[in-house]
Coordinates of C-alpha atoms and ligand atoms in Angstrom, one line a residue:
M29 CA 103.1 73.5 110.1
N30 CA 102.1 76.4 112.6
I31 CA 100.5 79.3 111.7
M32 CA 101.5 82.7 113.4
K33 CA 99.3 85.8 112.7
F34 CA 100.4 89.2 114.0
G35 CA 98.0 91.8 113.9
G36 CA 98.3 95.6 113.2
T37 CA 99.8 96.9 116.5
S38 CA 102.0 93.6 116.7
V39 CA 103.9 94.9 113.5
G40 CA 103.1 98.7 114.3
S41 CA 106.4 100.0 114.4
A42 CA 110.2 99.0 113.5
E43 CA 110.8 98.1 117.1
R44 CA 107.7 95.7 117.1
M45 CA 108.7 94.0 113.9
K46 CA 111.9 93.3 115.4
E47 CA 110.2 91.7 118.1
V48 CA 108.1 89.4 115.7
A49 CA 111.0 88.8 114.0
R50 CA 112.9 87.6 117.1
L51 CA 109.7 85.7 118.6
T52 CA 109.0 84.1 115.2
A53 CA 112.6 82.9 114.5
S54 CA 112.8 81.5 118.2
C55 CA 109.9 79.0 117.4
E56 CA 111.2 75.6 115.9
G57 CA 109.4 73.6 113.5
Q58 CA 107.7 74.8 110.2
K59 CA 105.5 77.8 110.4
I60 CA 103.7 80.4 108.1
V61 CA 103.9 83.7 109.5
V62 CA 100.8 85.8 108.5
L63 CA 101.0 89.5 108.7
S64 CA 98.4 92.3 108.9
A65 CA 99.2 96.0 107.6
M66 CA 101.1 98.2 110.3
S67 CA 98.4 99.7 112.8
G68 CA 96.6 102.7 111.2
S69 CA 97.9 102.1 107.6
T70 CA 94.5 100.5 106.3
N71 CA 92.5 103.2 107.7
S72 CA 95.0 105.7 106.1
L73 CA 94.7 103.9 102.8
L74 CA 91.0 104.2 103.0
E75 CA 91.1 107.7 103.7
I76 CA 93.2 108.2 100.5
S77 CA 90.8 106.3 98.4
D78 CA 88.1 108.2 99.6
S79 CA 89.6 111.6 98.7
L80 CA 90.3 109.7 95.4
S81 CA 86.8 108.8 95.2
K82 CA 85.4 112.5 95.8
R83 CA 88.2 113.4 93.1
D84 CA 89.8 115.5 95.7
T85 CA 93.3 114.9 94.6
E86 CA 95.0 117.5 96.3
A87 CA 94.1 115.8 99.7
A88 CA 94.6 112.7 98.6
I89 CA 98.3 113.4 97.3
E90 CA 99.0 115.1 100.8
L91 CA 97.7 112.1 102.5
I92 CA 99.8 109.6 100.5
S93 CA 103.1 111.7 101.5
H94 CA 102.3 111.8 105.0
L95 CA 102.1 108.3 104.9
E96 CA 105.1 107.6 102.8
K97 CA 107.0 109.7 105.5
K98 CA 105.9 107.4 108.1
Y99 CA 107.1 104.4 106.2
L100 CA 110.3 106.0 105.6
Q101 CA 110.9 106.6 109.1
V102 CA 110.1 102.6 109.7
A103 CA 112.8 101.7 107.1
D104 CA 115.5 104.0 108.7
E105 CA 114.6 102.5 112.0
L106 CA 114.1 98.8 111.0
F107 CA 117.4 98.5 108.8
S108 CA 121.0 98.9 110.3
S109 CA 123.1 98.4 106.9
E110 CA 122.9 101.1 104.1
E111 CA 122.7 98.6 101.4
T112 CA 119.2 97.2 103.1
R113 CA 118.2 100.6 103.8
S114 CA 118.5 101.6 100.2
A115 CA 116.5 98.2 99.4
G116 CA 113.9 99.3 101.8
Y117 CA 113.8 102.7 100.0
D118 CA 113.2 101.2 96.5
L119 CA 110.5 98.8 97.8
L120 CA 108.7 101.8 99.6
R121 CA 109.2 104.1 96.3
E122 CA 107.5 101.0 94.1
H123 CA 104.7 100.9 96.6
F124 CA 104.3 104.6 96.8
T125 CA 104.6 105.4 92.9
Y126 CA 101.9 102.6 92.6
I127 CA 99.5 104.4 95.0
R128 CA 100.1 107.8 93.5
S129 CA 99.5 106.5 90.0
F130 CA 95.7 106.6 91.0
T131 CA 95.6 110.5 91.4
R132 CA 96.3 110.6 87.5
D133 CA 93.8 108.3 86.2
L134 CA 90.1 107.9 86.9
F135 CA 89.2 106.3 90.1
T136 CA 86.9 103.5 90.2
S137 CA 85.5 101.4 93.4
N138 CA 87.5 98.3 92.3
E139 CA 90.9 100.4 92.8
V140 CA 90.1 101.0 96.6
K141 CA 90.9 97.3 97.1
C142 CA 94.0 97.6 95.4
I143 CA 94.9 100.6 97.5
V144 CA 93.6 98.8 100.4
A145 CA 95.8 95.8 99.8
Q146 CA 99.3 98.0 99.8
G147 CA 99.0 97.9 103.7
E148 CA 99.7 94.2 104.0
L149 CA 102.0 94.0 100.9
L150 CA 104.1 96.9 102.7
S151 CA 104.3 95.2 106.0
T152 CA 105.3 91.8 104.5
A153 CA 107.8 93.4 102.2
L154 CA 109.7 95.1 104.8
F155 CA 109.5 92.5 107.5
S156 CA 110.9 90.0 104.9
L157 CA 113.8 92.4 104.2
Y158 CA 114.6 92.5 107.8
C159 CA 114.6 88.9 108.3
R160 CA 117.0 88.8 105.1
E161 CA 119.2 91.4 106.8
S162 CA 119.3 89.7 110.2
G163 CA 120.2 86.3 108.6
I164 CA 117.0 84.4 109.0
D165 CA 116.0 82.3 106.4
A166 CA 112.4 83.3 105.4
V167 CA 110.6 83.0 102.1
L168 CA 107.8 85.6 101.1
L169 CA 104.9 83.7 99.6
P170 CA 102.6 86.4 97.8
A171 CA 98.8 85.6 99.1
L172 CA 97.6 87.0 96.0
N173 CA 99.0 83.7 94.6
F174 CA 96.7 81.5 96.5
M175 CA 94.0 83.3 98.3
R176 CA 90.7 83.4 96.6
I177 CA 87.1 84.0 97.2
D178 CA 84.3 82.8 95.0
R179 CA 81.5 84.6 93.3
E180 CA 79.4 84.5 96.8
Q181 CA 82.4 85.9 98.3
E182 CA 83.2 82.8 100.4
P183 CA 86.7 81.6 100.6
D184 CA 87.6 79.1 97.5
Q185 CA 89.0 76.3 100.0
F186 CA 89.8 73.9 97.5
Y187 CA 91.6 76.6 95.2
I188 CA 93.7 78.0 98.4
K189 CA 94.9 74.4 99.2
E190 CA 95.9 73.5 95.9
N191 CA 97.5 76.6 95.3
L192 CA 99.2 77.1 98.7
S193 CA 100.9 73.6 98.4
R194 CA 102.0 74.4 95.0
E195 CA 103.7 77.7 96.7
L196 CA 105.3 75.6 99.5
E197 CA 106.6 73.3 97.2
K198 CA 108.6 75.4 95.3
Y199 CA 111.0 75.7 98.6
P200 CA 111.7 72.5 99.8
G201 CA 114.1 72.5 102.6
H202 CA 112.7 75.8 103.8
S203 CA 110.7 75.9 107.2
F204 CA 109.9 79.7 107.7
F205 CA 107.5 81.0 105.5
I206 CA 105.6 84.8 105.4
T207 CA 102.6 85.9 104.0
Q208 CA 99.9 88.6 104.0
G209 CA 96.7 88.5 105.7
F210 CA 93.5 90.0 104.7
I211 CA 94.1 90.4 100.8
C212 CA 93.2 87.7 98.3
R213 CA 91.7 87.6 94.8
N214 CA 88.1 87.3 93.9
A215 CA 86.5 85.0 91.5
F216 CA 87.3 87.6 88.4
G217 CA 91.1 87.4 89.6
E218 CA 90.8 91.0 90.8
I219 CA 92.5 92.1 94.0
D220 CA 90.0 91.9 96.9
N221 CA 90.1 91.2 100.7
L222 CA 88.3 89.3 103.4
K223 CA 86.9 92.6 105.2
R224 CA 88.1 94.4 108.2
G225 CA 89.8 92.6 110.8
G226 CA 90.2 89.7 108.0
S227 CA 93.8 88.6 108.6
D228 CA 92.7 86.3 111.3
Y229 CA 90.4 84.7 108.7
S230 CA 93.1 84.3 106.5
A231 CA 95.2 82.8 109.4
A232 CA 92.8 80.1 109.6
L233 CA 92.1 79.5 106.2
I234 CA 95.8 78.8 105.6
G235 CA 96.1 76.8 108.7
V236 CA 93.2 74.7 107.1
A237 CA 94.9 74.8 104.0
S238 CA 98.2 73.6 105.4
D239 CA 96.9 71.0 107.8
A240 CA 98.5 73.0 110.5
S241 CA 98.6 71.6 114.1
E242 CA 98.1 75.1 115.7
I243 CA 96.5 78.5 114.4
Q244 CA 98.2 81.3 116.8
I245 CA 96.9 84.6 116.8
W246 CA 99.2 87.0 118.3
T247 CA 97.7 90.3 119.1
D248 CA 98.1 93.0 121.8
I249 CA 96.2 91.8 124.7
D250 CA 96.8 88.4 126.8
G251 CA 94.0 86.5 125.4
F252 CA 90.3 86.4 125.0
H253 CA 89.0 88.7 128.0
D254 CA 85.7 88.2 130.0
N255 CA 84.1 91.3 128.6
D256 CA 85.2 94.0 126.3
P257 CA 88.3 95.8 127.6
R258 CA 87.4 99.1 125.7
F259 CA 84.5 99.5 127.8
V260 CA 85.0 97.8 130.9
Q261 CA 87.7 98.3 133.5
N262 CA 89.2 94.7 135.2
T263 CA 88.2 92.2 132.7
H264 CA 90.3 88.8 132.8
A265 CA 91.7 86.6 129.9
I266 CA 90.0 83.4 129.8
A267 CA 92.2 80.4 129.7
E268 CA 90.1 78.0 127.8
L269 CA 87.1 78.3 125.3
S270 CA 85.3 75.8 123.0
F271 CA 85.0 76.4 119.2
D272 CA 81.2 77.2 119.7
E273 CA 81.8 79.9 122.5
A274 CA 84.7 81.8 120.6
A275 CA 82.6 81.8 117.4
E276 CA 79.3 83.2 119.2
L277 CA 81.8 85.8 120.9
A278 CA 83.3 86.7 117.7
Y279 CA 80.2 86.9 115.6
F280 CA 78.5 89.0 118.6
G281 CA 81.2 91.6 118.1
A282 CA 84.4 90.7 120.1
K283 CA 86.7 92.6 118.3
I284 CA 89.6 90.3 119.2
L285 CA 88.7 87.8 116.5
H286 CA 87.2 88.3 113.0
P287 CA 83.8 86.7 112.9
S288 CA 84.5 83.8 110.6
T289 CA 87.7 82.7 111.7
I290 CA 86.8 79.8 114.2
L291 CA 84.3 78.2 111.6
P292 CA 87.1 76.7 109.5
A293 CA 89.5 76.0 112.4
K294 CA 86.3 74.0 114.1
V295 CA 85.5 71.8 111.0
A296 CA 89.5 71.0 110.5
G297 CA 90.0 70.6 114.5
I298 CA 92.9 72.8 114.6
P299 CA 93.3 74.5 118.1
V300 CA 93.0 78.2 117.8
I301 CA 95.4 79.9 120.4
I302 CA 95.4 83.9 121.2
R303 CA 98.9 85.2 122.5
N304 CA 100.1 88.6 123.5
T305 CA 103.0 90.2 121.6
L306 CA 103.6 92.3 124.2
N307 CA 103.7 89.9 126.7
W308 CA 105.2 86.3 125.5
E309 CA 104.9 84.8 128.7
A310 CA 101.0 85.2 129.3
A311 CA 99.5 81.6 128.5
G312 CA 96.6 83.3 126.5
T313 CA 93.5 81.7 125.3
I314 CA 93.1 78.2 123.8
I315 CA 90.1 77.7 121.8
T316 CA 89.6 73.8 120.8
D317 CA 86.4 71.7 120.8
K318 CA 86.5 70.9 124.4
A319 CA 84.0 72.8 126.6
S320 CA 85.2 73.6 130.2
G321 CA 83.9 75.4 133.0
K322 CA 80.2 76.3 133.8
G323 CA 78.1 79.6 133.5
I324 CA 78.6 82.8 131.3
K325 CA 82.3 82.9 130.1
A326 CA 82.2 86.2 128.4
I327 CA 80.0 89.2 127.3
A328 CA 80.4 90.7 123.7
A329 CA 78.4 93.5 122.2
K330 CA 77.8 94.2 118.4
D331 CA 76.9 97.8 117.5
G332 CA 75.3 99.4 114.5
I333 CA 72.1 97.1 114.5
T334 CA 68.7 98.1 113.3
A335 CA 65.8 96.3 114.6
I336 CA 62.7 96.0 112.0
R337 CA 59.1 95.2 113.4
V338 CA 56.5 93.6 110.8
K339 CA 53.0 93.7 112.5
S340 CA 50.3 91.9 110.4
G341 CA 46.8 91.1 111.2
R342 CA 46.7 88.2 108.9
M343 CA 50.0 86.4 110.6
L344 CA 47.5 84.9 113.1
L345 CA 47.4 81.3 112.4
A346 CA 48.8 81.9 108.9
Y347 CA 51.6 79.6 107.6
G348 CA 53.8 80.8 105.1
F349 CA 54.2 84.4 106.6
M350 CA 57.7 84.1 108.1
R351 CA 58.8 82.2 104.6
K352 CA 57.6 85.5 102.9
V353 CA 59.3 87.7 105.4
F354 CA 62.6 85.7 105.3
E355 CA 62.5 85.4 101.5
I356 CA 62.8 89.4 101.2
F357 CA 66.2 89.1 103.4
E358 CA 67.5 86.5 101.3
I359 CA 66.6 88.3 97.9
Y360 CA 68.6 91.1 99.1
K361 CA 71.1 88.9 100.7
T362 CA 70.8 90.6 103.9
P363 CA 71.9 88.0 107.2
I364 CA 69.3 88.3 110.1
D365 CA 70.9 88.2 113.6
M366 CA 68.0 88.1 116.3
I367 CA 64.3 87.1 115.7
T368 CA 61.4 87.1 118.0
T369 CA 57.9 86.7 117.3
S370 CA 54.5 87.3 118.7
E371 CA 50.9 86.5 117.9
I372 CA 50.5 89.2 115.3
S373 CA 54.2 90.5 114.8
V374 CA 58.2 89.5 114.2
S375 CA 60.8 91.7 115.1
L376 CA 64.3 91.0 113.7
T377 CA 67.7 92.5 113.3
I378 CA 70.1 93.2 110.8
D379 CA 73.5 95.0 110.6
D380 CA 73.8 95.7 107.2
T381 CA 71.3 98.4 106.1
S382 CA 72.7 98.8 102.7
R383 CA 69.2 97.6 101.3
L384 CA 67.2 98.6 104.0
S385 CA 64.8 100.9 101.9
R386 CA 63.8 98.1 99.4
I387 CA 63.6 95.6 102.2
I388 CA 61.2 98.0 103.9
E389 CA 59.3 98.6 100.7
D390 CA 58.9 95.0 100.1
L391 CA 58.0 94.0 103.6
K392 CA 55.0 96.5 103.4
H393 CA 53.1 94.1 101.4
Y394 CA 52.8 92.0 104.4
G395 CA 52.0 94.5 107.2
S396 CA 53.1 97.5 108.6
V397 CA 56.6 98.0 109.1
E398 CA 58.9 99.9 112.0
T399 CA 62.4 100.3 112.5
D400 CA 64.7 101.4 115.2
H401 CA 68.3 102.2 114.3
D402 CA 71.4 102.5 116.7
Q403 CA 70.8 99.4 118.6
T404 CA 73.5 97.0 120.1
I405 CA 73.3 93.2 120.6
I406 CA 74.8 92.2 124.2
S407 CA 75.5 88.7 124.1
A408 CA 76.3 86.4 127.1
V409 CA 78.2 83.1 126.3
G410 CA 78.9 79.9 127.9
E411 CA 78.4 76.2 127.3
G412 CA 74.9 75.3 127.9
I413 CA 74.2 78.7 129.7
A414 CA 70.6 78.6 127.8
E415 CA 69.6 75.4 129.4
G416 CA 69.3 76.2 133.0
S417 CA 67.7 79.6 134.5
D418 CA 70.4 80.9 136.6
A419 CA 72.1 82.6 133.7
A420 CA 69.1 84.3 132.2
R421 CA 68.2 85.3 136.0
S422 CA 71.5 86.9 136.5
I423 CA 71.6 88.8 133.3
F424 CA 68.2 90.3 133.9
T425 CA 69.1 91.4 137.5
A426 CA 72.1 93.1 136.1
L427 CA 70.3 94.8 133.3
S428 CA 67.3 96.2 135.9
G429 CA 66.8 99.8 134.4
I430 CA 68.0 99.4 131.1
P431 CA 65.4 99.2 128.3
V432 CA 65.4 95.8 126.7
R433 CA 63.9 95.9 123.0
M434 CA 64.5 92.0 122.2
I435 CA 65.5 89.0 123.9
S436 CA 66.6 85.5 122.2
Y437 CA 66.9 82.6 124.5
G438 CA 67.6 79.1 123.7
G439 CA 68.3 79.9 119.8
S440 CA 71.7 78.1 120.9
Q441 CA 72.7 76.5 124.1
H442 CA 75.7 78.9 124.4
N443 CA 74.1 82.2 124.0
I444 CA 71.9 84.6 125.3
S445 CA 71.1 87.7 123.6
I446 CA 69.3 90.9 124.2
L447 CA 69.0 94.2 122.3
I448 CA 69.3 97.4 123.6
P449 CA 69.7 101.0 122.6
S450 CA 73.3 101.7 121.8
L451 CA 73.1 104.5 124.4
F452 CA 73.0 102.1 127.4
K453 CA 75.5 99.8 126.0
S454 CA 78.7 100.6 128.1
Q455 CA 76.2 101.0 131.4
A456 CA 75.0 97.3 130.5
L457 CA 78.4 96.0 129.8
N458 CA 79.6 97.2 133.0
A459 CA 76.6 96.1 134.9
L460 CA 77.1 92.9 133.6
S461 CA 80.7 92.6 134.4
A462 CA 79.9 93.3 137.9
Q463 CA 77.1 91.0 138.3
L464 CA 78.4 88.0 136.6
F465 CA 82.3 88.0 137.2
N466 CA 82.3 90.1 140.7
H467 CA 84.4 92.9 139.3
Ligands
ADP517 P1 94.7 92.9 116.0 O1 95.3 94.1 115.3 O2 96.1 92.3 116.6 O3 94.2 92.0 115.0 P2 92.5 94.0 117.2 O4 92.5 95.5 117.2 O5 91.7 93.4 116.1 O6 94.1 93.4 117.3 O7 92.1 93.0 118.4 C1 92.5 93.3 119.6 C2 91.6 94.2 120.7 O8 90.3 93.7 120.6 C3 92.1 94.4 121.8 O9 93.3 95.0 121.9 C4 90.8 94.8 122.4 O10 90.6 96.2 122.6 C5 89.9 94.3 121.8 N1 88.8 93.6 122.3 C6 87.2 93.7 122.2 N2 86.8 92.7 122.9 C7 87.7 91.5 123.4 C8 87.9 90.7 124.2 N3 86.7 90.2 124.6 N4 89.0 90.0 124.6 C9 89.8 90.7 124.2 N5 90.2 91.8 123.6 C10 88.9 92.3 122.8
LIG518 N1 94.5 95.2 107.7 C1 93.5 94.7 107.9 C2 92.5 96.0 108.9 O1 93.1 96.7 109.4 C3 92.9 93.6 108.2 C4 93.7 93.2 109.5 O2 94.2 94.0 110.4 O3 93.3 92.1 110.1 O4 91.1 95.6 108.5
MG519 MG1 92.1 92.1 114.3

């Protein structure tokens, strides 16, 4: 079994969907094609939900009509026979009647998930219908029948494997399956999702559950680049990455992969391959357990970081201080990204500030607390870079003149991270590319 995941841009128009059908149909062997919503759809559905939450029904109705028009045009361009086009219209009517039903009822936060799920449900329904019209024998497997997260919001891998196998067994002799990325059910059976960009994670989980030999992530760029192409020109695709390198880069902000994608693939030993839908010839990036090459492979940046400094005279030689501090973050289920300590203070960073005021109140029992918002973590990643001194020297040469708030070195052998004010992000990324990759 191969998993082939296509992101929003890859299925972003009728033309692109036709290309994906051509590409997937030309690949031999068993495959599960995992699709995201068409690009822009998830954002539009969130906007609709936002208007509904604010009880601005008029705005919601207008946004829904606008989105529906876009889909009607896709159906016009996608299908060639009157019969299939009419089936496409029926299908769109069904989904948009459902979305409109929320403009009449009282709107609850759980229903945002139901509305947002329509993006992936629509793209896969249209794609399946197009496959059928084109004579491609493909089976649509509803992800809501097998993708599930538990009470901790973690994927229920046992449930996913059991239920995906059961779904697949219903179709002996078939080799082409289509399913939705991103969406799932939660522990209460309600519609939920794997958070923004979560279709990559779906692909990895489905890959593990189906013992796939490859998890292919097809996107709009020819592989994992050595820096963020949205901020730096002349970035280059990296041919090979190790699971550890890719996981660090994804976690520290490389948008090309959802941060949780790599771990399940690593545990199961399934290679992840990043390919370009717009350029099938490009080799892309292969991510395996093999480490290759030396030095810094890539730079990533994670925005929206808040740094918290707790200063306590009593920290000096006091054991138990760190435990108490960390316990507070545990109680409020807030993960910490970076930590540095001195004799009398500890600084740490978080990206989820939803419980920040309560965290600060509790931290104040142990000392004075200062916060800095709008910070960015810049991470340099490469096997073993935090073992020698060359990488650190190059990084600090590149960053001279940029105020550095925190440094994390040696936490992992593959990562050196620094915290800077977000204002300097673009300057830092460009300076690092120039210094490290000679661009
Ligand atoms: P998809 O819709 O296929 O999931 P995404 O937009 O989520 O695609 O991810 C691909 C985009 O990630 C690229 O177009 C690029 O702008 C951005 N990106 C950020 N960092 C990197 C990187 N290091 N390498 C490649 N792309 C990156
Ligand atoms: N459609 C979802 C999003 O835009 C999931 C994904 O594309 O991976 O976040
Ligand atoms: Mg993505």
